[in-house]
Short mmCIF file of C-alpha atoms in Angstrom, two decimals:
data_model
loop_
_atom_site.label_atom_id
_atom_site.label_comp_id
_atom_site.label_asym_id
_atom_site.label_seq_id
_atom_site.Cartn_x
_atom_site.Cartn_y
_atom_site.Cartn_z
CA MET D 58 -16.74 -55.21 34.79
CA ARG D 59 -16.18 -51.57 33.86
CA THR D 60 -18.57 -49.91 31.44
CA ASP D 61 -17.21 -47.68 28.71
CA ILE D 62 -19.16 -44.42 28.81
CA THR D 63 -18.69 -43.98 25.08
CA ASN D 64 -20.83 -47.11 24.53
CA ILE D 65 -23.70 -45.60 26.50
CA LEU D 66 -23.79 -41.90 25.65
CA PRO D 67 -24.25 -40.69 22.09
CA GLU D 68 -21.55 -38.45 20.70
CA GLU D 69 -23.86 -35.42 20.87
CA CYS D 70 -24.17 -35.84 24.65
CA ILE D 71 -20.41 -36.10 25.05
CA SER D 72 -20.01 -32.93 23.00
CA TYR D 73 -22.50 -31.12 25.20
CA ILE D 74 -20.74 -32.23 28.39
CA LEU D 75 -17.38 -31.13 27.01
CA SER D 76 -18.84 -27.73 26.10
CA LEU D 77 -19.37 -27.12 29.83
CA THR D 78 -15.63 -27.38 30.48
CA SER D 79 -12.80 -25.26 29.04
CA PRO D 80 -10.96 -25.20 25.69
CA THR D 81 -7.92 -26.72 27.41
CA ASP D 82 -9.99 -29.57 28.86
CA VAL D 83 -11.59 -30.26 25.50
CA CYS D 84 -8.20 -30.52 23.80
CA ARG D 85 -6.99 -32.92 26.50
CA SER D 86 -10.10 -35.07 26.14
CA LYS D 87 -9.04 -36.00 22.61
CA LEU D 88 -6.51 -38.36 24.18
CA VAL D 89 -9.24 -40.40 25.89
CA SER D 90 -10.63 -42.28 22.90
CA PRO D 91 -11.57 -41.91 19.21
CA VAL D 92 -15.15 -41.12 20.27
CA PHE D 93 -13.99 -38.28 22.49
CA ARG D 94 -11.68 -37.07 19.75
CA SER D 95 -14.57 -36.86 17.32
CA ALA D 96 -16.86 -35.22 19.88
CA ALA D 97 -14.18 -32.69 20.78
CA ASP D 98 -14.15 -31.40 17.20
CA SER D 99 -17.85 -30.59 17.27
CA ASP D 100 -19.05 -27.09 16.40
CA THR D 101 -21.44 -27.43 19.35
CA ILE D 102 -18.43 -27.10 21.65
CA TRP D 103 -16.36 -24.48 19.93
CA GLY D 104 -19.36 -22.30 19.14
CA LYS D 105 -19.92 -21.94 22.91
CA PHE D 106 -16.29 -20.90 23.39
CA LEU D 107 -16.52 -18.12 20.81
CA PRO D 108 -17.42 -14.69 22.32
CA SER D 109 -21.11 -13.88 21.82
CA ASP D 110 -20.21 -10.82 19.72
CA CYS D 111 -17.48 -12.57 17.74
CA TYR D 112 -19.18 -12.25 14.36
CA ASP D 113 -20.03 -8.60 14.99
CA ILE D 114 -16.35 -7.94 15.65
CA ILE D 115 -15.34 -9.82 12.49
CA SER D 116 -17.82 -7.75 10.47
CA ASN D 117 -15.72 -4.72 11.51
CA ALA D 118 -12.60 -6.22 9.97
CA SER D 119 -10.66 -4.16 7.47
CA SER D 120 -12.27 -4.44 4.03
CA SER D 121 -8.89 -5.41 2.60
CA SER D 122 -8.38 -8.11 5.21
CA SER D 123 -8.22 -11.63 3.78
CA SER D 124 -9.23 -12.89 7.23
CA LYS D 125 -12.71 -11.47 6.74
CA LEU D 126 -13.14 -13.61 3.62
CA LEU D 127 -11.62 -16.68 5.26
CA THR D 128 -13.70 -16.55 8.43
CA SER D 129 -16.96 -16.22 6.51
CA SER D 130 -16.55 -19.79 5.23
CA MET D 131 -15.12 -21.42 8.36
CA SER D 132 -16.81 -23.74 10.80
CA LYS D 133 -16.94 -22.54 14.41
CA THR D 134 -14.15 -24.96 15.30
CA GLN D 135 -11.95 -23.68 12.49
CA LEU D 136 -12.77 -20.07 13.35
CA TYR D 137 -11.81 -20.51 17.01
CA PHE D 138 -8.35 -21.84 16.24
CA HIS D 139 -7.85 -19.39 13.37
CA LEU D 140 -8.45 -16.45 15.71
CA CYS D 141 -6.04 -17.94 18.27
CA LYS D 142 -3.21 -17.98 15.73
CA ASN D 143 -4.18 -15.25 13.28
CA PRO D 144 -5.62 -12.06 14.80
CA ILE D 145 -7.74 -10.09 12.37
CA ILE D 146 -7.31 -6.38 11.70
CA ILE D 147 -10.29 -4.23 12.70
CA ASP D 148 -11.27 -0.60 13.27
CA ASN D 149 -9.94 0.78 9.98
CA GLY D 150 -6.65 -1.05 10.36
CA THR D 151 -5.74 0.40 13.76
CA MET D 152 -6.52 -2.59 16.03
CA SER D 153 -6.36 -6.37 15.94
CA PHE D 154 -8.64 -8.94 17.54
CA GLY D 155 -7.91 -12.54 18.47
CA LEU D 156 -8.63 -15.19 21.09
CA ASP D 157 -6.64 -16.70 23.91
CA LYS D 158 -6.31 -20.39 23.01
CA ALA D 159 -6.56 -21.68 26.59
CA THR D 160 -9.69 -19.75 27.56
CA GLY D 161 -11.36 -18.29 24.48
CA LYS D 162 -11.17 -14.83 26.01
CA LYS D 163 -10.65 -11.76 23.87
CA CYS D 164 -7.25 -10.36 23.01
CA TYR D 165 -6.71 -6.95 21.41
CA MET D 166 -3.74 -5.04 20.14
CA LEU D 167 -3.89 -1.27 19.73
CA GLY D 168 -1.76 -0.42 16.71
CA ALA D 169 0.57 2.58 16.79
CA ARG D 170 -1.99 4.65 14.85
CA GLN D 171 -4.51 3.97 17.63
CA LEU D 172 -2.17 5.37 20.28
CA SER D 173 -1.71 8.93 21.48
CA ILE D 174 1.96 9.70 20.85
CA ALA D 175 3.24 13.18 21.60
CA TRP D 176 4.39 14.88 18.36
CA ALA D 177 3.69 11.70 16.36
CA ASN D 178 2.70 13.71 13.30
CA THR D 179 5.72 15.99 13.40
CA PRO D 180 8.25 14.55 10.88
CA ARG D 181 11.14 16.02 12.83
CA TYR D 182 10.39 13.73 15.77
CA TRP D 183 8.60 10.63 14.44
CA ARG D 184 8.43 8.73 11.19
CA TRP D 185 5.58 6.46 10.07
CA LYS D 186 6.64 3.51 7.98
CA ARG D 187 5.74 0.02 6.80
CA VAL D 188 7.66 -3.00 8.02
CA PRO D 189 6.96 -6.52 6.72
CA GLU D 190 7.04 -8.14 10.16
CA SER D 191 4.16 -6.01 11.52
CA ARG D 192 0.48 -7.02 11.40
CA PHE D 193 -0.37 -3.34 10.85
CA SER D 194 0.20 -1.22 7.77
CA GLU D 195 2.26 1.34 9.72
CA VAL D 196 4.48 1.52 12.77
CA ALA D 197 5.94 4.58 14.48
CA GLU D 198 9.71 5.10 14.53
CA LEU D 199 11.21 7.64 16.92
CA LYS D 200 13.64 9.94 15.12
CA GLU D 201 14.57 12.10 18.10
CA VAL D 202 12.81 13.55 21.16
CA TRP D 203 13.50 14.64 24.70
CA TRP D 204 9.87 14.25 25.81
CA LEU D 205 8.52 10.73 25.26
CA ASP D 206 4.82 10.27 26.01
CA VAL D 207 2.83 7.32 24.62
CA LYS D 208 -0.70 6.40 25.72
CA GLY D 209 -3.26 3.80 24.66
CA THR D 210 -6.85 3.46 25.86
CA ILE D 211 -9.38 0.66 25.46
CA GLU D 212 -13.03 0.47 26.42
CA THR D 213 -13.41 -2.21 29.09
CA LYS D 214 -16.87 -3.13 27.77
CA ILE D 215 -15.32 -4.79 24.72
CA LEU D 216 -13.09 -7.04 26.84
CA SER D 217 -14.02 -10.38 28.41
CA PRO D 218 -15.61 -9.96 31.87
CA ASN D 219 -14.18 -11.39 35.11
CA THR D 220 -10.72 -11.42 33.59
CA THR D 221 -7.34 -10.06 34.65
CA TYR D 222 -5.73 -8.40 31.64
CA VAL D 223 -2.09 -7.51 31.12
CA ALA D 224 -0.95 -4.73 28.78
CA TYR D 225 2.37 -4.96 26.94
CA LEU D 226 4.24 -2.45 24.83
CA VAL D 227 5.26 -4.17 21.58
CA TYR D 228 8.39 -2.61 20.15
CA LYS D 229 11.89 -3.00 18.78
CA PHE D 230 14.87 -0.76 18.19
CA SER D 231 16.36 0.47 14.94
CA SER D 232 20.04 -0.12 14.27
CA SER D 233 20.77 3.45 15.35
CA ARG D 234 19.46 4.12 18.86
CA TYR D 235 20.40 5.95 21.99
CA GLY D 236 19.01 7.39 25.22
CA PHE D 237 17.13 4.32 26.45
CA GLU D 238 20.22 2.81 28.04
CA LYS D 239 20.84 6.02 30.00
CA LYS D 240 17.41 6.84 31.37
CA PRO D 241 14.61 4.55 32.61
CA VAL D 242 11.04 4.93 31.37
CA ASP D 243 7.85 4.92 33.43
CA LEU D 244 5.26 2.23 32.62
CA HIS D 245 1.71 2.58 33.92
CA VAL D 246 -1.80 1.16 33.62
CA GLU D 247 -4.89 2.58 35.29
CA LEU D 248 -8.54 1.57 35.16
CA GLY D 249 -11.20 4.25 34.94
CA GLU D 250 -11.40 6.56 37.93
CA SER D 251 -11.44 3.79 40.53
CA ASP D 252 -7.94 2.39 40.10
CA ALA D 253 -4.89 4.67 39.94
CA GLY D 254 -2.68 1.68 39.11
CA ARG D 255 1.04 1.30 39.73
CA THR D 256 4.02 2.83 37.97
CA PHE D 257 7.05 0.72 37.08
CA ARG D 258 10.39 2.25 36.13
CA ILE D 259 12.68 0.19 33.91
CA PHE D 260 15.36 0.50 31.25
CA LEU D 261 14.10 -0.44 27.80
CA ASP D 262 17.65 -0.93 26.55
CA PRO D 263 19.57 -1.96 29.67
CA SER D 264 23.31 -2.43 29.87
CA ALA D 265 24.73 -5.83 30.80
CA ASN D 266 24.66 -5.26 34.56
CA ILE D 267 21.00 -4.12 34.69
CA PRO D 268 18.01 -6.55 34.78
CA GLN D 269 16.18 -7.14 31.49
CA PHE D 270 12.39 -6.89 31.80
CA SER D 271 11.59 -7.21 28.10
CA ARG D 272 11.30 -10.47 26.20
CA GLU D 273 11.19 -11.52 22.59
CA ARG D 274 7.84 -12.58 21.15
CA GLU D 275 7.17 -15.36 18.67
CA ASP D 276 6.56 -12.76 15.96
CA GLY D 277 10.06 -11.31 16.38
CA TRP D 278 9.06 -8.14 18.24
CA MET D 279 9.96 -7.35 21.85
CA GLU D 280 7.40 -6.80 24.58
CA VAL D 281 7.51 -5.30 28.05
CA LYS D 282 4.74 -5.35 30.64
CA LEU D 283 3.10 -1.97 31.21
CA GLY D 284 0.80 -3.23 33.97
CA GLU D 285 -2.39 -5.17 34.58
CA PHE D 286 -6.01 -4.64 35.60
CA PHE D 287 -9.08 -6.69 36.48
CA ASN D 288 -12.09 -6.28 34.20
CA GLU D 289 -15.09 -7.34 36.27
CA HIS D 290 -18.24 -6.40 34.35
CA GLY D 291 -16.82 -4.10 31.69
CA ASP D 292 -18.42 -1.02 33.25
CA ASP D 293 -15.24 0.74 34.42
CA GLY D 294 -15.01 2.95 31.35
CA LYS D 295 -11.51 2.84 29.90
CA ALA D 296 -8.20 1.27 30.76
CA THR D 297 -5.28 3.60 30.00
CA CYS D 298 -1.77 2.27 29.35
CA SER D 299 1.23 4.55 29.13
CA LEU D 300 4.98 4.83 28.53
CA ARG D 301 6.71 8.06 29.58
CA GLU D 302 10.14 9.61 29.97
CA VAL D 303 9.79 13.37 30.22
CA ASP D 304 12.78 14.83 32.06
CA ASN D 305 13.74 16.98 29.04
CA TYR D 306 17.45 16.24 29.57
CA THR D 307 17.95 12.91 27.80
CA LEU D 308 17.70 12.77 24.03
CA LYS D 309 16.16 9.54 22.78
CA LYS D 310 16.16 7.90 19.35
CA GLY D 311 15.47 4.60 17.58
CA LEU D 312 12.38 3.19 19.34
CA ILE D 313 9.94 1.50 16.91
CA ILE D 314 6.43 1.02 18.27
CA GLU D 315 4.06 -1.54 16.81
CA GLY D 316 1.40 -1.11 19.47
CA ILE D 317 0.06 -2.15 22.87
CA ASP D 318 -1.03 -5.77 23.29
CA ILE D 319 -3.84 -6.38 25.81
CA ARG D 320 -4.48 -10.02 26.64
CA PRO D 321 -5.59 -12.25 29.54
CA LYS D 322 -2.99 -12.85 32.21
CA ASP D 323 -0.90 -16.02 31.85
CA SER D 324 -2.13 -16.53 28.29
CA ARG D 325 1.42 -17.28 27.10
#
């Protein structure tokens, strides 16, 4: 005769055991029985999956952010899933922070204002504007340049350790655009001084007979992979992500940059 473990172990013990697994395993365990389903919703579990500095990061949320008010009254379970679906705006509105649902690891997006964009503050070349579909208050729209140079850096110490991260440019095009179908751009990610990284050359706006490397996101923006890096202990200094096309012969127009998304590999 088989013994049902849920008749032997108290729910608190089951919650503790589940907390030693992964967020994905915990969600799957809900299918086992009503007892497991109840245990899987315990704050004991989801509190362990939250990053240790999670509340410190939230305290740096934009003062106008409704997320800061919402998260202050949430249980740890509610907070975990809220951050998976609704990244909060931090660092004076220039970055966002969220969690990868499958692992609980940190995800960041560097908003356009957090990036180093050549001539970004010269109205002849770039325009800053609000768009309703962006999580940030401003995005950068390219009016016209020959020299395109966009860089974003992030301190590896704020990322989750022992994690391979992938950086993506998040962008779209305005209705009037040109140049990106004629000339490929260089995409690059490097880690500190120890990893020179690799450079990829692709067309951001390819014609029909050229491979498409970009994809549409759930939020309606496009994204293209800039590169990836392994964050071991967070002591490599900074990871630098870049987009460049600097031949000075091809005029470019119409690129709208929301930011650079940095998230664990295979998180979507």
